mmCIF file of C-alpha atoms in Angstrom:
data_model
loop_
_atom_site.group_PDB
_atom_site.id
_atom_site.type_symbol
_atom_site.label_atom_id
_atom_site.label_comp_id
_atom_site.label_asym_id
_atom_site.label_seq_id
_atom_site.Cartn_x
_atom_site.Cartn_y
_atom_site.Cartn_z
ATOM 1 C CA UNK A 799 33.560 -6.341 -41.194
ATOM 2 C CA UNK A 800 35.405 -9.783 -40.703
ATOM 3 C CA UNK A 801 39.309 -9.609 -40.178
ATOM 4 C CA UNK A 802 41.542 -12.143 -39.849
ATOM 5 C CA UNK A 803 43.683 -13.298 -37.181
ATOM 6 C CA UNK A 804 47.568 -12.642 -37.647
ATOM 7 C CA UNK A 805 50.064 -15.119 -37.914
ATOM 8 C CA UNK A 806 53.310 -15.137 -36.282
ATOM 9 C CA UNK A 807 56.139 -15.699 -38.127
ATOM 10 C CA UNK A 808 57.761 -19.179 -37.006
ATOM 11 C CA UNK A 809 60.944 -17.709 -37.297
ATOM 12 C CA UNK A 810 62.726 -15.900 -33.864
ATOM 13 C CA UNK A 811 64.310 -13.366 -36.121
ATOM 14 C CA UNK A 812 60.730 -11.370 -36.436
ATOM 15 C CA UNK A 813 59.383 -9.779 -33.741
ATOM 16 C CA UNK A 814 56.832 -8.279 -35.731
ATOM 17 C CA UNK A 815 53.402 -8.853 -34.871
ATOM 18 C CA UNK A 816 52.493 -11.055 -37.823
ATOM 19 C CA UNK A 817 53.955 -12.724 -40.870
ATOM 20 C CA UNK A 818 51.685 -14.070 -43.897
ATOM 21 C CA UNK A 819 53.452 -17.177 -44.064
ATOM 22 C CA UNK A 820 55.571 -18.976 -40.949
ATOM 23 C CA UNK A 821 58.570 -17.934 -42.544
ATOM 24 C CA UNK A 822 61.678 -15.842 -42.585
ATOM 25 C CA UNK A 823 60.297 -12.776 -44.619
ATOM 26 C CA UNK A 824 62.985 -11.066 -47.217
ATOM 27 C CA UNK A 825 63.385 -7.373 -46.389
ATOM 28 C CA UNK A 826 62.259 -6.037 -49.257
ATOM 29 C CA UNK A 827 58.828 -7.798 -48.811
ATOM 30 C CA UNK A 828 55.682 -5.578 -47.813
ATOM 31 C CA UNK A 829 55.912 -5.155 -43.726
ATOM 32 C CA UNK A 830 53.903 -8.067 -42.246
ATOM 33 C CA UNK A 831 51.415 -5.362 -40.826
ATOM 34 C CA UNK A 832 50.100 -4.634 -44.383
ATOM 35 C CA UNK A 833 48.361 -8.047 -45.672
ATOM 36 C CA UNK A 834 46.373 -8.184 -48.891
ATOM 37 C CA UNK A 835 43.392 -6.279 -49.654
ATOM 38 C CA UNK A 836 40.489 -8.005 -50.718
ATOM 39 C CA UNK A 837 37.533 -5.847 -52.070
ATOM 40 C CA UNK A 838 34.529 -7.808 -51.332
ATOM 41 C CA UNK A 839 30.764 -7.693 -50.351
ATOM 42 C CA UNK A 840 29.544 -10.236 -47.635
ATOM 43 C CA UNK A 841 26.247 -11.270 -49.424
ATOM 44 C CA UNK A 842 28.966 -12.367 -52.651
ATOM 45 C CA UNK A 843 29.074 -15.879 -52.913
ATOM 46 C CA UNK A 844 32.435 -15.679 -55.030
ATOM 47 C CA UNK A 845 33.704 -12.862 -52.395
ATOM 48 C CA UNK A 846 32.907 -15.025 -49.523
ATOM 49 C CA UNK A 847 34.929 -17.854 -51.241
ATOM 50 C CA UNK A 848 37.949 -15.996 -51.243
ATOM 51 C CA UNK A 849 37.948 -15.173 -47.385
ATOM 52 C CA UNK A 850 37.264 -18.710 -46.536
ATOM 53 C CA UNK A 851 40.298 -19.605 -48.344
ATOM 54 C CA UNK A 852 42.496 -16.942 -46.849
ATOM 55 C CA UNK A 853 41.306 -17.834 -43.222
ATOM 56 C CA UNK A 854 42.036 -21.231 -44.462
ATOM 57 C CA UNK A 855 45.871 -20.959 -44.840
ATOM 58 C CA UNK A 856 46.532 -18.544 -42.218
ATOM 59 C CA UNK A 857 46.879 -15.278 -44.742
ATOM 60 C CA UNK A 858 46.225 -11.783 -42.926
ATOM 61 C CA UNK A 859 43.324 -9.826 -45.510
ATOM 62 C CA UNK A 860 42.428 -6.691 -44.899
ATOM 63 C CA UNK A 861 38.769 -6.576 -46.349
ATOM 64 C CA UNK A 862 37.337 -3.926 -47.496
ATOM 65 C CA UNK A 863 33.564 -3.653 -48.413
ATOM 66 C CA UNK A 864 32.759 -2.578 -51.748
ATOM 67 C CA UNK A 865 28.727 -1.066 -51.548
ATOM 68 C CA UNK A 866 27.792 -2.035 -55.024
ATOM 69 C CA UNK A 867 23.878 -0.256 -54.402
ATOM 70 C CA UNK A 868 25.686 3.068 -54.026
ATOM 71 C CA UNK A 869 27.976 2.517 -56.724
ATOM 72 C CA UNK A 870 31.635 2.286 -55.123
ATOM 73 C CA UNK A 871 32.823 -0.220 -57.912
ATOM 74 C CA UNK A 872 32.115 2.964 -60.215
ATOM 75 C CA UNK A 873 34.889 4.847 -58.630
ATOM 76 C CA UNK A 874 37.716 5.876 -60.600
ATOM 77 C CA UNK A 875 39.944 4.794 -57.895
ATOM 78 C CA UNK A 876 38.542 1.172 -58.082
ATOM 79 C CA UNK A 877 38.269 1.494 -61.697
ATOM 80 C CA UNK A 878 41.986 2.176 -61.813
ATOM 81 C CA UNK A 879 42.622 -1.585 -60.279
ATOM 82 C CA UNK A 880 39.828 -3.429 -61.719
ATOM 83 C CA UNK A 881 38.676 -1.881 -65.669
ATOM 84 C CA UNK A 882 35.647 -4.824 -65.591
ATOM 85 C CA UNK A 883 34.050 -3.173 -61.815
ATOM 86 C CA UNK A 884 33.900 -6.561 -60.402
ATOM 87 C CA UNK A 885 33.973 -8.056 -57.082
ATOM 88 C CA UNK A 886 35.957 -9.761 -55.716
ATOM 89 C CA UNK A 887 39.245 -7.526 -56.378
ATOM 90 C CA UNK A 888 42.217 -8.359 -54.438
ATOM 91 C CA UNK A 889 45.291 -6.045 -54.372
ATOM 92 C CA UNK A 890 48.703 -7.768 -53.099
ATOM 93 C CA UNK A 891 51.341 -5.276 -53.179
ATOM 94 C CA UNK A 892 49.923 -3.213 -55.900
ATOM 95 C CA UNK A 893 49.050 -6.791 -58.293
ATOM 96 C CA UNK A 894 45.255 -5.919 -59.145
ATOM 97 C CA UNK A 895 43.496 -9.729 -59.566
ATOM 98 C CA UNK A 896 39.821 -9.990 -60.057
ATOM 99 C CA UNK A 897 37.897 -12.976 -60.820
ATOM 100 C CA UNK A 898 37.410 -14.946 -57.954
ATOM 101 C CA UNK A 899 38.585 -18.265 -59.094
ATOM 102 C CA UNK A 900 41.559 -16.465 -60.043
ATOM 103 C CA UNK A 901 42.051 -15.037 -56.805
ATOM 104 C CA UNK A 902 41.689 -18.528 -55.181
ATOM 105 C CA UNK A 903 44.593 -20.036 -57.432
ATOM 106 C CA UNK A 904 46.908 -16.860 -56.538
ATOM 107 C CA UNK A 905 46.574 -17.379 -53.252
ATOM 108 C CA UNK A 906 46.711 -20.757 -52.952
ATOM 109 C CA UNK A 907 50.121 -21.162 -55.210
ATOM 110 C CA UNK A 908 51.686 -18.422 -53.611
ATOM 111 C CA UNK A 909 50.726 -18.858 -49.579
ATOM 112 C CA UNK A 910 48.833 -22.058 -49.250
ATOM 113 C CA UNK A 911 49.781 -25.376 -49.373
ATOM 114 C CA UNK A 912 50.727 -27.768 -52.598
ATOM 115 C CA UNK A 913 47.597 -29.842 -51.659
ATOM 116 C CA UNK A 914 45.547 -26.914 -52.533
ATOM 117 C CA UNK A 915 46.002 -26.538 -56.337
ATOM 118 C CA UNK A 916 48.135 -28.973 -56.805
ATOM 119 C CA UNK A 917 51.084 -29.299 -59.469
ATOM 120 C CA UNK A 918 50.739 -32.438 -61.022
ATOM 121 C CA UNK A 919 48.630 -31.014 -63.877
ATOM 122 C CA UNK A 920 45.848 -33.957 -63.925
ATOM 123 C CA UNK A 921 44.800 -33.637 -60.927
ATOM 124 C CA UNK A 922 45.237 -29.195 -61.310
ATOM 125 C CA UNK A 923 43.036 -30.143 -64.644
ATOM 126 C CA UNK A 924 40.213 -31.405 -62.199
ATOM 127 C CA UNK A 925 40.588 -28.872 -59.567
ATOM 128 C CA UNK A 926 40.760 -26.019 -62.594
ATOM 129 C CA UNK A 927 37.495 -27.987 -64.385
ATOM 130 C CA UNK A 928 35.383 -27.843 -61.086
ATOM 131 C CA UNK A 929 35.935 -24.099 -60.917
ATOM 132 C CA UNK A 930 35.176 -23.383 -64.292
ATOM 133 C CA UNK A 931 31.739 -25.874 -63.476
ATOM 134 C CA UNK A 932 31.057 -23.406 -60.787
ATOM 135 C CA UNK A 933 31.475 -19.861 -62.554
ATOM 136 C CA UNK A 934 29.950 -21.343 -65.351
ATOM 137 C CA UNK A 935 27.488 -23.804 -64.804
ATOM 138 C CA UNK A 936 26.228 -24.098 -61.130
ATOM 139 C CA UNK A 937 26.717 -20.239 -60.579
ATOM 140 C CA UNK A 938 25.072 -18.999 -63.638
ATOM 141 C CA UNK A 939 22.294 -21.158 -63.261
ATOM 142 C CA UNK A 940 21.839 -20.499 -60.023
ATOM 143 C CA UNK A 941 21.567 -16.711 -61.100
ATOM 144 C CA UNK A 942 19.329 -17.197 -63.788
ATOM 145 C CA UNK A 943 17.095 -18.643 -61.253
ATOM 146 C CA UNK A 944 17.028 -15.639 -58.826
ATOM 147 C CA UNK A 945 18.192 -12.306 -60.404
ATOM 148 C CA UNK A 946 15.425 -11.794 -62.649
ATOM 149 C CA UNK A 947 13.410 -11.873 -59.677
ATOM 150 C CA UNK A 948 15.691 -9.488 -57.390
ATOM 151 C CA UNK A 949 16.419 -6.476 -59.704
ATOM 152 C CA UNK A 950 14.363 -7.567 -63.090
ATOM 153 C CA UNK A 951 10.681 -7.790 -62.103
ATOM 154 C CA UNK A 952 10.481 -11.286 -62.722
ATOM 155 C CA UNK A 953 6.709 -12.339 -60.645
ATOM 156 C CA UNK A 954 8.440 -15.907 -60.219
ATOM 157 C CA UNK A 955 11.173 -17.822 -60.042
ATOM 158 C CA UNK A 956 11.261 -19.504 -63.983
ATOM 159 C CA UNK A 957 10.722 -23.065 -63.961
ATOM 160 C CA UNK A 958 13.251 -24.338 -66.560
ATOM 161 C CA UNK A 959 15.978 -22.141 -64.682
ATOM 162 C CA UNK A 960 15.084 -24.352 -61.886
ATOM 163 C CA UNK A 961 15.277 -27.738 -63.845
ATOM 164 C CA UNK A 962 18.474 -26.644 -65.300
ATOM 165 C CA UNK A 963 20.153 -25.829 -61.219
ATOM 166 C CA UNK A 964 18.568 -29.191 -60.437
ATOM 167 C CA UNK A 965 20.446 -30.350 -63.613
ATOM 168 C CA UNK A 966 24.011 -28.841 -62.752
ATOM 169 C CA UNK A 967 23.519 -30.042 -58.764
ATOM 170 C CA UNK A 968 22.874 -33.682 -60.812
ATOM 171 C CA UNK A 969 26.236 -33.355 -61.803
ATOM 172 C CA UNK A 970 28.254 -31.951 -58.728
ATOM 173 C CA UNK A 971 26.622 -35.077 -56.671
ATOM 174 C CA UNK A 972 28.245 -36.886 -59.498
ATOM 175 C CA UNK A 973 31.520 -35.392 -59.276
ATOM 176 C CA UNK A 974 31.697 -35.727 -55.796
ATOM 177 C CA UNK A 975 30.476 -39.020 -55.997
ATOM 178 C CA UNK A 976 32.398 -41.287 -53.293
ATOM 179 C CA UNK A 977 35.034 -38.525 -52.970
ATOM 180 C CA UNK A 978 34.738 -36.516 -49.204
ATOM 181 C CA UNK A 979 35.936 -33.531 -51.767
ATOM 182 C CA UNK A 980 34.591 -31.901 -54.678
ATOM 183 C CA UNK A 981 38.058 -32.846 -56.457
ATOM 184 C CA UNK A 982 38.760 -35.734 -54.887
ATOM 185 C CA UNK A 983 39.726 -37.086 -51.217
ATOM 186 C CA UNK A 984 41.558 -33.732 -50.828
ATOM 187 C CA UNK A 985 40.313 -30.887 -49.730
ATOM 188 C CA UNK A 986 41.045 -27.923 -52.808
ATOM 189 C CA UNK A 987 40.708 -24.281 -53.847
ATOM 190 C CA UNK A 988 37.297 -26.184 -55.969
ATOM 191 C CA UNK A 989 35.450 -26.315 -52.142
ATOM 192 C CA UNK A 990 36.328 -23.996 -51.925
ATOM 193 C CA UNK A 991 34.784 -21.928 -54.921
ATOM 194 C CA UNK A 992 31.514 -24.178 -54.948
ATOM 195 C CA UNK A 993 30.835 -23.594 -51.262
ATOM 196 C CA UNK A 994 30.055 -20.341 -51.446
ATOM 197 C CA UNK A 995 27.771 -21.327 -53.891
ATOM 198 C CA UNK A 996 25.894 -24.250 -52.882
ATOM 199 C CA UNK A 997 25.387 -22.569 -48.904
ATOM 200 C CA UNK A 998 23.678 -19.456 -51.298
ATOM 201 C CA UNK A 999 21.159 -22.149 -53.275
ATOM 202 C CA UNK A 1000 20.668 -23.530 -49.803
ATOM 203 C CA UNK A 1001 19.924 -20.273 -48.207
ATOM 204 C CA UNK A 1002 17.694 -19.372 -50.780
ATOM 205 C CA UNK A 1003 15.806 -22.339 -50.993
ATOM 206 C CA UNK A 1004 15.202 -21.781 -54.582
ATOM 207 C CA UNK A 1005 15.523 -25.841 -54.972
ATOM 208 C CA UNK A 1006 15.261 -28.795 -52.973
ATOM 209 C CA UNK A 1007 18.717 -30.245 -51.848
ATOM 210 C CA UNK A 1008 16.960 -33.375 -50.672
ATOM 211 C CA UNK A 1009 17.740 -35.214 -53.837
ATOM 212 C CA UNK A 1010 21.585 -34.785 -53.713
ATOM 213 C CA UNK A 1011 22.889 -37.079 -50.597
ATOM 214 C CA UNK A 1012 26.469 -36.651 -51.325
ATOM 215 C CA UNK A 1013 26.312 -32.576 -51.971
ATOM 216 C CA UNK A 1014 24.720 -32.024 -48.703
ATOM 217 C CA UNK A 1015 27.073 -34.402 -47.298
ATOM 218 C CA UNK A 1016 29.821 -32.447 -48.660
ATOM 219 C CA UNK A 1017 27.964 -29.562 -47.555
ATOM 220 C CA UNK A 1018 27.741 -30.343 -44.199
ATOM 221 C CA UNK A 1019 31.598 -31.642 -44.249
ATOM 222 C CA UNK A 1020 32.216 -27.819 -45.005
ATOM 223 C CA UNK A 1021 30.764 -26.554 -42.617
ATOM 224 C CA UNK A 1022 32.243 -28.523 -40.105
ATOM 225 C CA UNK A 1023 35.757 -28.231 -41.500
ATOM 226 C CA UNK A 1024 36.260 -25.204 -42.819
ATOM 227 C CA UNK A 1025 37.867 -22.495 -40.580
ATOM 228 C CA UNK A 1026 35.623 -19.507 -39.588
ATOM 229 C CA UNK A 1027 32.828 -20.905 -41.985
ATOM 230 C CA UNK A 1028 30.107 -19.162 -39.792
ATOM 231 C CA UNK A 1029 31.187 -16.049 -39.911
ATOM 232 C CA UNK A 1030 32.838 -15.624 -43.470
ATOM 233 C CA UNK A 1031 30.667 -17.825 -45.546
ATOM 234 C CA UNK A 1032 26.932 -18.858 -43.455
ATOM 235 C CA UNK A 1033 26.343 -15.662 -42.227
ATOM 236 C CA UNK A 1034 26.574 -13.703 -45.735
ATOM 237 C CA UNK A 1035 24.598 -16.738 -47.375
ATOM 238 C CA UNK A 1036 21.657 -16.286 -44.786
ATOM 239 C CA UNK A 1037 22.056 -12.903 -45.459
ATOM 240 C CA UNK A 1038 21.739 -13.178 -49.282
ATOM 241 C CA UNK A 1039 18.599 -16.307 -48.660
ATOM 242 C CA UNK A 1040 16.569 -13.367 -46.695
ATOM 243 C CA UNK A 1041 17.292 -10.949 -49.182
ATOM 244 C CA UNK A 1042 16.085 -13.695 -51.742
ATOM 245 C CA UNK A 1043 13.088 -13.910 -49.828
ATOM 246 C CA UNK A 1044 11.768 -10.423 -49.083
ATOM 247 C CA UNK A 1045 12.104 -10.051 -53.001
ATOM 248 C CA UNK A 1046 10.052 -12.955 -53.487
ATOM 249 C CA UNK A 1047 7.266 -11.917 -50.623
ATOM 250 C CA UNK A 1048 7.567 -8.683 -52.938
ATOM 251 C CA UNK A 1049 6.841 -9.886 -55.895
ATOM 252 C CA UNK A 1050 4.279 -12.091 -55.107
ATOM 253 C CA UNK A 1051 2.210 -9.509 -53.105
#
C-alpha cells in the first residue's frame, strides 16, 4: 500500500514528527500524526488521481484500500461516510467527500497552492470545465469502451465506443493545444484528474495515441513531473491495462 512521506512543520515550535502544511498548526487541529484518509483502490483511475495530488503538495494520506470484488464499499461502516459506495472517499477529520474531482478541489483549496485551482474564477471556470470533460466525457467513454467487456460479456471492444474515445482525445489535444498544461501553462488539479485517465487508455491500449502529439506530449510531461508518478499512478494503470487484457484474451478464446 503506498504512504506518503511526512512533512515537517517549518515552524521550530513543533517537534512533532510531521505537519500537513509547513506551518504553525492551531492546537485544536487533528495531531499531525493523523493525516487524511483516503479510501481508494490502486487499479482506480479517479483514486489514483487523488494520491498524485496529495504527494503533490506535500499532504500526509493514510490510504486505505477499499476491495470492491469482496464487497467492502457495502459495509455499513463505509456506508455511514459515503451513502453512494463510491471510491474514492476521503475522510479529513470526520468531513466524508467522495467524488474524486471533488476531492481534488478540497485538497487543493485547503493545503495546496493558489496555482492549483486558482481564484480568479475564469481561469477556476477552465480548470472546473476540464474536470467535468474528464468525469464526463473522456472517462465515460473510455468506460463504455472496456467495461462491457470486463464484467458484461461483451466478445469485443464496440467500435463506435472507440470512435467516440478517439473523438473526446480529439478534443483534449485541442484543449491542450500549445499549452504544456491541460488548463493552461500551469500545472492544475485538471492534470491532474485527466492523468489518471489518459495513463489507463494508454495502458489498455484500447486506442491508438499516435494521432494526438500534444496529449502524449502532455503525457509524457506527467510523467516526468509529477511526484511519485510511478508508484501512485503507472503502476496501478499497468495494473488495470493487464487486467484489460486477460479479459480480452478471455473473451476472445
Amino acid at each position: 500500500m503506498p504512504t506518503m512521506p511526512r512533512r515537517r512543520c517549518g515552524s521550530e515550535r513543533h517537534s512533532l514528527p510531521s505537519c500537513r502544511r509547513c506551518r504553525p498548526c492551531p492546537a485544536s487541529s487533528r495531531t499531525a500524526d493523523m493525516g487524511v484518509d483516503i479510501y481508494y483502490m490502486p487499479l482506480s483511475a479517479p483514486c489514483r488521481s487523488v494520491l498524485l495530488l496529495a504527494k503533490a503538495i506535500g499532504l500526509e494520506v493514510n490510504p486505505k484500500i477499499v476491495n470492491i470484488m469482496a464487497g467492502d464499499q457495502k459495509k455499513p461502516e463505509y456506508i455511514k461516510m459515503n451513502p453512494q459506495h463510491t471510491i474514492p472517499t476521503m475522510d479529513d477529520d470526520g468531513f466524508y467527500l467522495w467524488e474524486s474531482r471533488a476531492i481534488l478541489s478540497y485538497l487543493a483549496s485547503k493545503y495546496g497552492g493558489a496555482s492549483l485551482y486558482p481564484s480568479d474564477p475564469k481561469q477556476r471556470a477552465v480548470v472546473d470545465q476540464r474536470m467535468y470533460f474528464d468525469m464526463g466525457t473522456l472517462y465515460e467513454r473510455f468506460g463504455k469502451c472496456i467495461y462491457p467487456l470486463m464484467f458484461h460479456g461483451a466478445k469485443t471492444v464496440d467500435k463506435d465506443a472507440i470512435d467516440k474515445l478517439n473523438e473526446a482525445l480529439g478534443w483534449l489535444e485541442g484543449f491542450i493545444g500549445d499549452n504544456k498544461y491541460a488548463a493552461g501553462n500551469t500545472q492544475t488539479v485538471a492534470d491532474f484528474a485527466l492523468v489518471s485517465t489518459v495513463a489507463s487508455i494508454e495502458a489498455t491500449e484500447v486506442v491508438d495515441l499516435g494521432p494526438f502529439p500534444k496529449v502524449r506530449s502532455w503525457l509524457a510531461n506527467c510523467k516526468s513531473e509529477m511526484a511519485g508518478y510511478a508508484e501512485l499512478n503507472d503502476d496501478g494503470a499497468k495494473s488495470f491495462g493487464g487486467f484489460f487484457k486477460q479479459a480480452q484474451a478471455k473473451a476472445a478464446a
